[in-house]
Amino acid sequence: MEENLINPLEAASALEEENVTRIQLEGKEIILIGTAHVSKLSAQQVKDVIDREQPDTVAVELDKQRFDAITNGNRWEDMDIFKVIKEKKATLLLMNLAISSFQNRMAKQFDVKPGAEMIQGIESAKETGAKLVLADRNIQTTFSRIWGNLGPGGKAQLLTSVIASIFSRDDITEEEMEKMKSQDTLNAVLAEFTEAFPRLKTPLIDERDQYLAEKIRTAPGKKIVAVLGAAHVPGITKEIHRKHDLKKLTEKPPKPVWPKVVGWAIPILIIGIIAYTFMQNSDVATSQMLSWLLWNGSLAALGTILAKGHPLAVLTAFAAAPFTSLNPLLAVGWFSGLVQAYFTRPSVKDFQKLADDVLSVKGFWQNKATRVLLVVVLGNIGSSLGTFIGGADVIRSFFQHIF
């Protein structure tokens, strides 16, 4: 009977080896560790493999931004909210908050720490003297390439999906948890959305497989250990035998011409209609101008009020929206957001609480940092609605009284 007993150490070693893929390539030995991002065992497996193999290089599925995020506990405190608005990164910040919210919900529900295996890879690289390579593509580039593959409707749906994931209070199911064992957090947050838009699989997964493969293939040394989400291992195993142009994979997609054409055509049309109406009937033209001003200003102000904006931010939204709507290069949310940030400047405490506050609707609205973000986003949404409604009313008035 004893002969049939399985040695626990041998069983653990066999299980560990199931997650390891060994590749011989151009005189190098490349060892891919397919980790489960929400498994408590993955971090220990990473440590054991690196300690045993003593590689020249450890590559981890992180970019510089996410590396800083998991190694710098004060990452939120260091954020410059003014810089975020000026550089037009409010949407990127919203997505980062969605990922942070998703991670925190998962950590609390299942008592796990997403990214622990990446942290272990970083620590083990230091302990063994191996060179550390951040092998993943910049997350902002990935978001840009996802964003560039969407039309206006898709972008609106993506924002809705991201906001819903922030405010969702539902527990993560066991089925979703099983899927998470082979997905990275970014894939998990956008999983439902990529099902609705299959073409987004290319920038989210396929291109990242190519980027990761090239970074691992060209990593220095004769023995490289790569710590990766299990979902990326099959793609990397295939792509690592090919050369990939990293410059091409990191280029921002060219912006289509038609949004610019439409963006300028609408204000030119509105201005042209009002100018022509003035020559025909100044009273009707005055009515058209008031309609444009009130619809744009009122709805932008309403969005800012819903964001619990400062009174001067609300006034800024009301005054600026009718004019920013006539210039596609400007957005009213940038102005009202800067005013909001100036008069209700987020404190260090607000940034310290940010990761927890995004777990609830109440916390999201109470935190001064996220409230600035809401002022930008909701003010812009209000102004966009005002543009369509006000513009439609101007055109209606033109056909009714002039044409």
PDB file of N, CA, C and O in Angstrom, residues 21 23 25-26 30 32 201-202 205-218 228 231-246 249:
ATOM      1  N   THR A  21       6.404  26.501 -18.944  1.00  0.00           N
ATOM      2  CA  THR A  21       6.672  26.162 -20.340  1.00  0.00           C
ATOM      3  C   THR A  21       8.122  26.513 -20.647  1.00  0.00           C
ATOM      4  O   THR A  21       8.548  27.648 -20.426  1.00  0.00           O
ATOM      5  N   ILE A  23      11.216  26.839 -23.356  1.00  0.00           N
ATOM      6  CA  ILE A  23      11.460  27.063 -24.784  1.00  0.00           C
ATOM      7  C   ILE A  23      12.957  27.258 -25.008  1.00  0.00           C
ATOM      8  O   ILE A  23      13.601  28.035 -24.299  1.00  0.00           O
ATOM      9  N   LEU A  25      15.531  28.734 -27.608  1.00  0.00           N
ATOM     10  CA  LEU A  25      15.453  29.676 -28.719  1.00  0.00           C
ATOM     11  C   LEU A  25      16.752  30.461 -28.854  1.00  0.00           C
ATOM     12  O   LEU A  25      17.159  31.168 -27.917  1.00  0.00           O
ATOM     13  N   GLU A  26      17.409  30.332 -29.998  1.00  0.00           N
ATOM     14  CA  GLU A  26      18.595  31.120 -30.323  1.00  0.00           C
ATOM     15  C   GLU A  26      19.653  31.053 -29.216  1.00  0.00           C
ATOM     16  O   GLU A  26      20.238  32.058 -28.815  1.00  0.00           O
ATOM     17  N   ILE A  30      14.263  29.848 -22.302  1.00  0.00           N
ATOM     18  CA  ILE A  30      13.206  30.752 -21.842  1.00  0.00           C
ATOM     19  C   ILE A  30      12.177  29.933 -21.071  1.00  0.00           C
ATOM     20  O   ILE A  30      11.646  28.938 -21.586  1.00  0.00           O
ATOM     21  N   LEU A  32       8.644  30.134 -19.175  1.00  0.00           N
ATOM     22  CA  LEU A  32       7.417  30.900 -18.961  1.00  0.00           C
ATOM     23  C   LEU A  32       6.655  30.307 -17.789  1.00  0.00           C
ATOM     24  O   LEU A  32       6.306  29.114 -17.808  1.00  0.00           O
ATOM     25  N   LYS A 201     -10.222  42.402 -29.153  1.00  0.00           N
ATOM     26  CA  LYS A 201      -9.309  41.348 -28.702  1.00  0.00           C
ATOM     27  C   LYS A 201      -7.900  41.587 -29.255  1.00  0.00           C
ATOM     28  O   LYS A 201      -6.903  41.253 -28.604  1.00  0.00           O
ATOM     29  N   THR A 202      -7.820  42.197 -30.432  1.00  0.00           N
ATOM     30  CA  THR A 202      -6.510  42.426 -31.046  1.00  0.00           C
ATOM     31  C   THR A 202      -5.628  43.344 -30.203  1.00  0.00           C
ATOM     32  O   THR A 202      -4.511  42.956 -29.823  1.00  0.00           O
ATOM     33  N   ILE A 205      -5.342  41.723 -26.273  1.00  0.00           N
ATOM     34  CA  ILE A 205      -4.676  40.444 -26.014  1.00  0.00           C
ATOM     35  C   ILE A 205      -3.612  40.123 -27.070  1.00  0.00           C
ATOM     36  O   ILE A 205      -2.444  39.935 -26.746  1.00  0.00           O
ATOM     37  N   ASP A 206      -4.017  40.073 -28.349  1.00  0.00           N
ATOM     38  CA  ASP A 206      -3.099  39.614 -29.395  1.00  0.00           C
ATOM     39  C   ASP A 206      -1.851  40.491 -29.508  1.00  0.00           C
ATOM     40  O   ASP A 206      -0.724  39.984 -29.585  1.00  0.00           O
ATOM     41  N   GLU A 207      -2.044  41.814 -29.536  1.00  0.00           N
ATOM     42  CA  GLU A 207      -0.892  42.714 -29.652  1.00  0.00           C
ATOM     43  C   GLU A 207      -0.001  42.641 -28.423  1.00  0.00           C
ATOM     44  O   GLU A 207       1.230  42.726 -28.521  1.00  0.00           O
ATOM     45  N   ARG A 208      -0.610  42.466 -27.271  1.00  0.00           N
ATOM     46  CA  ARG A 208       0.186  42.365 -26.040  1.00  0.00           C
ATOM     47  C   ARG A 208       0.975  41.058 -26.015  1.00  0.00           C
ATOM     48  O   ARG A 208       2.107  41.021 -25.512  1.00  0.00           O
ATOM     49  N   ASP A 209       0.399  39.976 -26.561  1.00  0.00           N
ATOM     50  CA  ASP A 209       1.154  38.723 -26.688  1.00  0.00           C
ATOM     51  C   ASP A 209       2.397  38.947 -27.534  1.00  0.00           C
ATOM     52  O   ASP A 209       3.495  38.470 -27.210  1.00  0.00           O
ATOM     53  N   GLN A 210       2.245  39.677 -28.637  1.00  0.00           N
ATOM     54  CA  GLN A 210       3.370  39.950 -29.531  1.00  0.00           C
ATOM     55  C   GLN A 210       4.417  40.822 -28.840  1.00  0.00           C
ATOM     56  O   GLN A 210       5.627  40.580 -28.944  1.00  0.00           O
ATOM     57  N   TYR A 211       3.940  41.840 -28.121  1.00  0.00           N
ATOM     58  CA  TYR A 211       4.854  42.758 -27.424  1.00  0.00           C
ATOM     59  C   TYR A 211       5.626  42.005 -26.334  1.00  0.00           C
ATOM     60  O   TYR A 211       6.860  42.113 -26.230  1.00  0.00           O
ATOM     61  N   LEU A 212       4.896  41.241 -25.525  1.00  0.00           N
ATOM     62  CA  LEU A 212       5.523  40.461 -24.455  1.00  0.00           C
ATOM     63  C   LEU A 212       6.532  39.472 -25.027  1.00  0.00           C
ATOM     64  O   LEU A 212       7.651  39.322 -24.495  1.00  0.00           O
ATOM     65  N   ALA A 213       6.154  38.802 -26.118  1.00  0.00           N
ATOM     66  CA  ALA A 213       7.047  37.815 -26.730  1.00  0.00           C
ATOM     67  C   ALA A 213       8.357  38.453 -27.185  1.00  0.00           C
ATOM     68  O   ALA A 213       9.448  37.896 -26.979  1.00  0.00           O
ATOM     69  N   GLU A 214       8.257  39.630 -27.805  1.00  0.00           N
ATOM     70  CA  GLU A 214       9.459  40.302 -28.301  1.00  0.00           C
ATOM     71  C   GLU A 214      10.355  40.765 -27.158  1.00  0.00           C
ATOM     72  O   GLU A 214      11.592  40.639 -27.225  1.00  0.00           O
ATOM     73  N   LYS A 215       9.759  41.294 -26.089  1.00  0.00           N
ATOM     74  CA  LYS A 215      10.553  41.747 -24.937  1.00  0.00           C
ATOM     75  C   LYS A 215      11.252  40.564 -24.251  1.00  0.00           C
ATOM     76  O   LYS A 215      12.394  40.687 -23.801  1.00  0.00           O
ATOM     77  N   ILE A 216      10.545  39.444 -24.181  1.00  0.00           N
ATOM     78  CA  ILE A 216      11.147  38.256 -23.560  1.00  0.00           C
ATOM     79  C   ILE A 216      12.231  37.677 -24.466  1.00  0.00           C
ATOM     80  O   ILE A 216      13.318  37.301 -24.015  1.00  0.00           O
ATOM     81  N   ARG A 217      11.965  37.610 -25.765  1.00  0.00           N
ATOM     82  CA  ARG A 217      12.911  37.048 -26.735  1.00  0.00           C
ATOM     83  C   ARG A 217      14.231  37.808 -26.748  1.00  0.00           C
ATOM     84  O   ARG A 217      15.305  37.218 -26.890  1.00  0.00           O
ATOM     85  N   THR A 218      14.143  39.131 -26.594  1.00  0.00           N
ATOM     86  CA  THR A 218      15.341  39.976 -26.676  1.00  0.00           C
ATOM     87  C   THR A 218      15.922  40.321 -25.304  1.00  0.00           C
ATOM     88  O   THR A 218      16.841  41.142 -25.211  1.00  0.00           O
ATOM     89  N   LEU A 228       4.023  35.477 -16.089  1.00  0.00           N
ATOM     90  CA  LEU A 228       2.934  35.919 -16.956  1.00  0.00           C
ATOM     91  C   LEU A 228       1.599  35.359 -16.481  1.00  0.00           C
ATOM     92  O   LEU A 228       1.549  34.318 -15.812  1.00  0.00           O
ATOM     93  N   ALA A 231      -3.215  33.142 -19.340  1.00  0.00           N
ATOM     94  CA  ALA A 231      -3.907  33.369 -20.613  1.00  0.00           C
ATOM     95  C   ALA A 231      -2.953  33.810 -21.719  1.00  0.00           C
ATOM     96  O   ALA A 231      -3.244  33.616 -22.900  1.00  0.00           O
ATOM     97  N   HIS A 232      -1.817  34.406 -21.344  1.00  0.00           N
ATOM     98  CA  HIS A 232      -0.876  34.906 -22.355  1.00  0.00           C
ATOM     99  C   HIS A 232       0.113  33.840 -22.824  1.00  0.00           C
ATOM    100  O   HIS A 232       0.755  34.022 -23.861  1.00  0.00           O
ATOM    101  N   VAL A 233       0.255  32.754 -22.080  1.00  0.00           N
ATOM    102  CA  VAL A 233       1.288  31.760 -22.399  1.00  0.00           C
ATOM    103  C   VAL A 233       1.106  31.135 -23.784  1.00  0.00           C
ATOM    104  O   VAL A 233       2.077  31.063 -24.554  1.00  0.00           O
ATOM    105  N   PRO A 234      -0.086  30.671 -24.172  1.00  0.00           N
ATOM    106  CA  PRO A 234      -0.222  30.078 -25.516  1.00  0.00           C
ATOM    107  C   PRO A 234       0.153  31.046 -26.634  1.00  0.00           C
ATOM    108  O   PRO A 234       0.849  30.663 -27.586  1.00  0.00           O
ATOM    109  N   GLY A 235      -0.312  32.307 -26.538  1.00  0.00           N
ATOM    110  CA  GLY A 235       0.002  33.291 -27.568  1.00  0.00           C
ATOM    111  C   GLY A 235       1.478  33.610 -27.624  1.00  0.00           C
ATOM    112  O   GLY A 235       2.072  33.710 -28.717  1.00  0.00           O
ATOM    113  N   ILE A 236       2.114  33.749 -26.468  1.00  0.00           N
ATOM    114  CA  ILE A 236       3.546  34.061 -26.429  1.00  0.00           C
ATOM    115  C   ILE A 236       4.366  32.884 -26.945  1.00  0.00           C
ATOM    116  O   ILE A 236       5.360  33.066 -27.662  1.00  0.00           O
ATOM    117  N   THR A 237       3.958  31.664 -26.604  1.00  0.00           N
ATOM    118  CA  THR A 237       4.658  30.471 -27.079  1.00  0.00           C
ATOM    119  C   THR A 237       4.702  30.440 -28.606  1.00  0.00           C
ATOM    120  O   THR A 237       5.700  30.021 -29.209  1.00  0.00           O
ATOM    121  N   LYS A 238       3.645  30.908 -29.240  1.00  0.00           N
ATOM    122  CA  LYS A 238       3.586  30.956 -30.699  1.00  0.00           C
ATOM    123  C   LYS A 238       4.359  32.159 -31.248  1.00  0.00           C
ATOM    124  O   LYS A 238       5.135  32.030 -32.209  1.00  0.00           O
ATOM    125  N   GLU A 239       4.166  33.329 -30.630  1.00  0.00           N
ATOM    126  CA  GLU A 239       4.731  34.560 -31.176  1.00  0.00           C
ATOM    127  C   GLU A 239       6.223  34.727 -30.919  1.00  0.00           C
ATOM    128  O   GLU A 239       6.898  35.486 -31.608  1.00  0.00           O
ATOM    129  N   ILE A 240       6.750  34.021 -29.932  1.00  0.00           N
ATOM    130  CA  ILE A 240       8.152  34.239 -29.539  1.00  0.00           C
ATOM    131  C   ILE A 240       9.131  33.749 -30.616  1.00  0.00           C
ATOM    132  O   ILE A 240      10.307  34.126 -30.623  1.00  0.00           O
ATOM    133  N   HIS A 241       8.657  32.947 -31.549  1.00  0.00           N
ATOM    134  CA  HIS A 241       9.517  32.457 -32.624  1.00  0.00           C
ATOM    135  C   HIS A 241       9.563  33.430 -33.800  1.00  0.00           C
ATOM    136  O   HIS A 241      10.213  33.161 -34.811  1.00  0.00           O
ATOM    137  N   ARG A 242       8.867  34.556 -33.670  1.00  0.00           N
ATOM    138  CA  ARG A 242       8.861  35.571 -34.722  1.00  0.00           C
ATOM    139  C   ARG A 242       9.408  36.884 -34.163  1.00  0.00           C
ATOM    140  O   ARG A 242       9.361  37.120 -32.962  1.00  0.00           O
ATOM    141  N   LYS A 243       9.897  37.726 -35.061  1.00  0.00           N
ATOM    142  CA  LYS A 243      10.327  39.058 -34.659  1.00  0.00           C
ATOM    143  C   LYS A 243       9.159  40.024 -34.803  1.00  0.00           C
ATOM    144  O   LYS A 243       8.391  39.938 -35.762  1.00  0.00           O
ATOM    145  N   HIS A 244       9.043  40.938 -33.829  1.00  0.00           N
ATOM    146  CA  HIS A 244       7.926  41.898 -33.845  1.00  0.00           C
ATOM    147  C   HIS A 244       8.470  43.317 -33.703  1.00  0.00           C
ATOM    148  O   HIS A 244       9.431  43.561 -32.967  1.00  0.00           O
ATOM    149  N   ASP A 245       7.850  44.226 -34.395  1.00  0.00           N
ATOM    150  CA  ASP A 245       8.246  45.637 -34.385  1.00  0.00           C
ATOM    151  C   ASP A 245       7.587  46.333 -33.198  1.00  0.00           C
ATOM    152  O   ASP A 245       6.398  46.649 -33.227  1.00  0.00           O
ATOM    153  N   LEU A 246       8.370  46.564 -32.137  1.00  0.00           N
ATOM    154  CA  LEU A 246       7.822  47.185 -30.931  1.00  0.00           C
ATOM    155  C   LEU A 246       7.352  48.613 -31.205  1.00  0.00           C
ATOM    156  O   LEU A 246       6.373  49.074 -30.612  1.00  0.00           O
ATOM    157  N   LEU A 249       3.965  48.440 -32.602  1.00  0.00           N
ATOM    158  CA  LEU A 249       2.993  48.004 -31.600  1.00  0.00           C
ATOM    159  C   LEU A 249       2.685  49.077 -30.562  1.00  0.00           C
ATOM    160  O   LEU A 249       1.705  48.966 -29.830  1.00  0.00           O
TER     161      LEU A 249
END
